[in-house]
mmCIF file with all atom_site columns, C-alpha atoms in Angstrom:
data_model
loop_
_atom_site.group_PDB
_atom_site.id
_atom_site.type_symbol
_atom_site.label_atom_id
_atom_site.label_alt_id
_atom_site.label_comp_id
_atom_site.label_asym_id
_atom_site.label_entity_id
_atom_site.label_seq_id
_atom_site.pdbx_PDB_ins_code
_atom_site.Cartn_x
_atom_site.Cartn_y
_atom_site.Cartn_z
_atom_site.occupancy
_atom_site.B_iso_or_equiv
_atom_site.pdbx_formal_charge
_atom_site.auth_seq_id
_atom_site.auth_comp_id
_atom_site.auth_asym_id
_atom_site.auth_atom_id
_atom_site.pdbx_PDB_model_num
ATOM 1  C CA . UNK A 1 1  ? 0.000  0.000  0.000  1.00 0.00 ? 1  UNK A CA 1
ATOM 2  C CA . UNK A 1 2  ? 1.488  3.250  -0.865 1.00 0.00 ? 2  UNK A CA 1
ATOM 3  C CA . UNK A 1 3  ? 1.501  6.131  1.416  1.00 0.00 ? 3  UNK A CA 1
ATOM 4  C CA . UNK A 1 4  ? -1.230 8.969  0.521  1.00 0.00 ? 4  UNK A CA 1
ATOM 5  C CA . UNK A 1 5  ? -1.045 12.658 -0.269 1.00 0.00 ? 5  UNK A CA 1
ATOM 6  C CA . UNK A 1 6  ? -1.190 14.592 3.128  1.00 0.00 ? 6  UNK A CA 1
ATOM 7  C CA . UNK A 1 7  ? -2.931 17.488 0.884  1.00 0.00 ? 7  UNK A CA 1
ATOM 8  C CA . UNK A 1 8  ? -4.910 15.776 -1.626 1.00 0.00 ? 8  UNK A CA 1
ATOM 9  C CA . UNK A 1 9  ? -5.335 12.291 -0.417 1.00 0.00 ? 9  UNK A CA 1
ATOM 10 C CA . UNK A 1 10 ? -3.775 10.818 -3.565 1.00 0.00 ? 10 UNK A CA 1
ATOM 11 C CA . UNK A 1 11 ? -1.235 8.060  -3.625 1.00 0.00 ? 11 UNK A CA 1
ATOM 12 C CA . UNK A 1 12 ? 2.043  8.894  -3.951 1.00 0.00 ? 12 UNK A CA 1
ATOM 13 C CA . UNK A 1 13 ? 4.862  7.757  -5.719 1.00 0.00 ? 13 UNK A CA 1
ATOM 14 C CA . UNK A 1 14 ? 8.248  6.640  -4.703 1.00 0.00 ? 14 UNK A CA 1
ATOM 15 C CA . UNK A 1 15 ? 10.982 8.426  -6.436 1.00 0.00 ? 15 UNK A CA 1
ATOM 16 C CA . UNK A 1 16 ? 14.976 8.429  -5.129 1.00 0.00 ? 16 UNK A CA 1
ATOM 17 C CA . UNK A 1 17 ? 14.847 11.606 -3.874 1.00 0.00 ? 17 UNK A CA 1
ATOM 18 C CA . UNK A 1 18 ? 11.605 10.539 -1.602 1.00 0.00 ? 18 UNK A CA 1
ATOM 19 C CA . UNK A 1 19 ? 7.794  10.728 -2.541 1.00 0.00 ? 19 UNK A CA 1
ATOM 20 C CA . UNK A 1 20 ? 5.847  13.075 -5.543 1.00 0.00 ? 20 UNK A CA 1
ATOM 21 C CA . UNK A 1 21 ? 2.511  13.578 -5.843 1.00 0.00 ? 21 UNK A CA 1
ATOM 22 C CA . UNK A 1 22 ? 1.276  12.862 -9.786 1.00 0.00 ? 22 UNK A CA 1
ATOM 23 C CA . UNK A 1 23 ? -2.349 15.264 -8.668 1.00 0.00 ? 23 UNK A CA 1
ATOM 24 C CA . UNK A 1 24 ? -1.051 17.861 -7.159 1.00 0.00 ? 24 UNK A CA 1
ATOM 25 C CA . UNK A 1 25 ? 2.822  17.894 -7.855 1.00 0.00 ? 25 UNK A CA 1
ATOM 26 C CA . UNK A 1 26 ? 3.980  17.985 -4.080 1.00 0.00 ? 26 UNK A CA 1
ATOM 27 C CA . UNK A 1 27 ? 6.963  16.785 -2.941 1.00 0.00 ? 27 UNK A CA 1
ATOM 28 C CA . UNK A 1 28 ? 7.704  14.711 0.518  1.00 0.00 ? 28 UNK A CA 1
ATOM 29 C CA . UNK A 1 29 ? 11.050 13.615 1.939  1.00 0.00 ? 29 UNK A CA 1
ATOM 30 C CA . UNK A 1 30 ? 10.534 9.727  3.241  1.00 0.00 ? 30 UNK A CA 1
ATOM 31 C CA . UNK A 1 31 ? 12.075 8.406  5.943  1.00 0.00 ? 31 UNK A CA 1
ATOM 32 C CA . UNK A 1 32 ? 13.254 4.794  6.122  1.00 0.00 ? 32 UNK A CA 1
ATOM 33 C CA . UNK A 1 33 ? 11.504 2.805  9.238  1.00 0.00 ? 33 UNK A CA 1
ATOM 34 C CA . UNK A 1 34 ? 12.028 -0.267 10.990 1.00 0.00 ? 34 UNK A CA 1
ATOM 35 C CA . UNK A 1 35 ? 9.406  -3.084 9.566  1.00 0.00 ? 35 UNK A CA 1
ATOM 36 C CA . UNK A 1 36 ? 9.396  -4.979 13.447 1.00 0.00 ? 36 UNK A CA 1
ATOM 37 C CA . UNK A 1 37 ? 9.572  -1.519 15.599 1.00 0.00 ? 37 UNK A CA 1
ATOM 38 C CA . UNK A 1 38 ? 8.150  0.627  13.710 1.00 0.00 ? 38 UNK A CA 1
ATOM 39 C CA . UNK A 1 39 ? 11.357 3.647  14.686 1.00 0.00 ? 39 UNK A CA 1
ATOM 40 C CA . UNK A 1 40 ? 13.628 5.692  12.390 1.00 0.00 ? 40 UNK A CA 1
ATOM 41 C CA . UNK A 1 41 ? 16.456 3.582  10.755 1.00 0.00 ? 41 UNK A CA 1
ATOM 42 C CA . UNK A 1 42 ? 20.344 4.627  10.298 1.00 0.00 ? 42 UNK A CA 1
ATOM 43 C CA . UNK A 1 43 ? 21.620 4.936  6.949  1.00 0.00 ? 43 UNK A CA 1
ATOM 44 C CA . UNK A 1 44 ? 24.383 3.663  6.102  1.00 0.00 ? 44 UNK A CA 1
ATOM 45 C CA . UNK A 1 45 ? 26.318 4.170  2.948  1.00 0.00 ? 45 UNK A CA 1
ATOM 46 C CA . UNK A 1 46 ? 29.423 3.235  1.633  1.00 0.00 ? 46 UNK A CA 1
ATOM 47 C CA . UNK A 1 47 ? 31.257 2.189  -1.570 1.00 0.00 ? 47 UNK A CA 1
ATOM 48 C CA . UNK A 1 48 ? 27.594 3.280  -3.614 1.00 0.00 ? 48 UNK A CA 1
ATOM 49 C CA . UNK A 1 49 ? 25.950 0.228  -1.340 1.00 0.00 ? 49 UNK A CA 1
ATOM 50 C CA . UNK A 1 50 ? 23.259 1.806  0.750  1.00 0.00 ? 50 UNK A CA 1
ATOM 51 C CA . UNK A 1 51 ? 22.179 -0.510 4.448  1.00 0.00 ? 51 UNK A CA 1
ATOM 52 C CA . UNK A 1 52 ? 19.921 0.069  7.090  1.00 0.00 ? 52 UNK A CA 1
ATOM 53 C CA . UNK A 1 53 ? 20.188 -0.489 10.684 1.00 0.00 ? 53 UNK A CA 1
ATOM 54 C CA . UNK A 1 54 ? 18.266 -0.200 13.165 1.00 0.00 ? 54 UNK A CA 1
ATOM 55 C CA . UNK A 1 55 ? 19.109 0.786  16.817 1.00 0.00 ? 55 UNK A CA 1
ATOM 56 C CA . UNK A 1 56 ? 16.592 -0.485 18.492 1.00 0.00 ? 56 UNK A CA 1
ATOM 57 C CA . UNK A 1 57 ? 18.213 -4.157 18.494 1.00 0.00 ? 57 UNK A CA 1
ATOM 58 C CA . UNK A 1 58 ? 17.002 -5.364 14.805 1.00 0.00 ? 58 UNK A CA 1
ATOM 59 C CA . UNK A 1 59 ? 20.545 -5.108 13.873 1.00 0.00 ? 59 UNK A CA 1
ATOM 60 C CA . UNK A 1 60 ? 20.756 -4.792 9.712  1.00 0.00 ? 60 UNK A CA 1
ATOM 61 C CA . UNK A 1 61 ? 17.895 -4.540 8.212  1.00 0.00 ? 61 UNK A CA 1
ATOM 62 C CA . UNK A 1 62 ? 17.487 -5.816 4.272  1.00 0.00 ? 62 UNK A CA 1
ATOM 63 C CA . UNK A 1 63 ? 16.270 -3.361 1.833  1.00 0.00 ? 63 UNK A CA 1
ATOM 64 C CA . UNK A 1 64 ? 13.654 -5.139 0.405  1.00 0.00 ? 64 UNK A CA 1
ATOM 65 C CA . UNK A 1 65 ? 12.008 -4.924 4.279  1.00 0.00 ? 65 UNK A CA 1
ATOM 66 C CA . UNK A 1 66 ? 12.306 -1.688 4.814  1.00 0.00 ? 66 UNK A CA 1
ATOM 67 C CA . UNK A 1 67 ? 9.575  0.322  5.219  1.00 0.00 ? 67 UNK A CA 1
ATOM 68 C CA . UNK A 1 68 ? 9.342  4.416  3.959  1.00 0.00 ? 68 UNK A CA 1
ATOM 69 C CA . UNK A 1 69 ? 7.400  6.906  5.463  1.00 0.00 ? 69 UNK A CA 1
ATOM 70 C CA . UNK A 1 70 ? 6.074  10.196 4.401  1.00 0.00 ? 70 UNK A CA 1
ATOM 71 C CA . UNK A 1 71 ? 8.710  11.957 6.800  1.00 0.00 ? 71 UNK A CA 1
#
């Protein structure tokens, strides 16, 4: 399920540089959440490889679980 529009309602779209609105053209940062806690992950990047831990004692976390948020 894809996060909605806080000012339309629509769904938005994942892009790299976070979330865009195709109805009304905004623009959101995401943020990159734990899928078992539910808190803020740390990103980690290095050598163009991009991780995700989290600090709440999930330890790495694989991309394909991570969930994004409208931050």
């Amino acid at each position: 399920m894809e996060p909605l529009c806080p000012a339309c309602k629509h769904e938005l779209q994942l892009t790299e540089k976070g979330f865009h609105c195709a109805e009304c053209g905004a623009q959101y940062a995401r943020e990159a959440r734990c899928p078992d806690c539910g808190q803020p992950l740390e990103v980690l990047k290095a050598c163009g490889a991009v991780d995700y831990f989290c600090q709440h004692g999930h330890g790495l976390i694989s991309k394909k679980r991570v969930v994004f948020v409208v931050a």
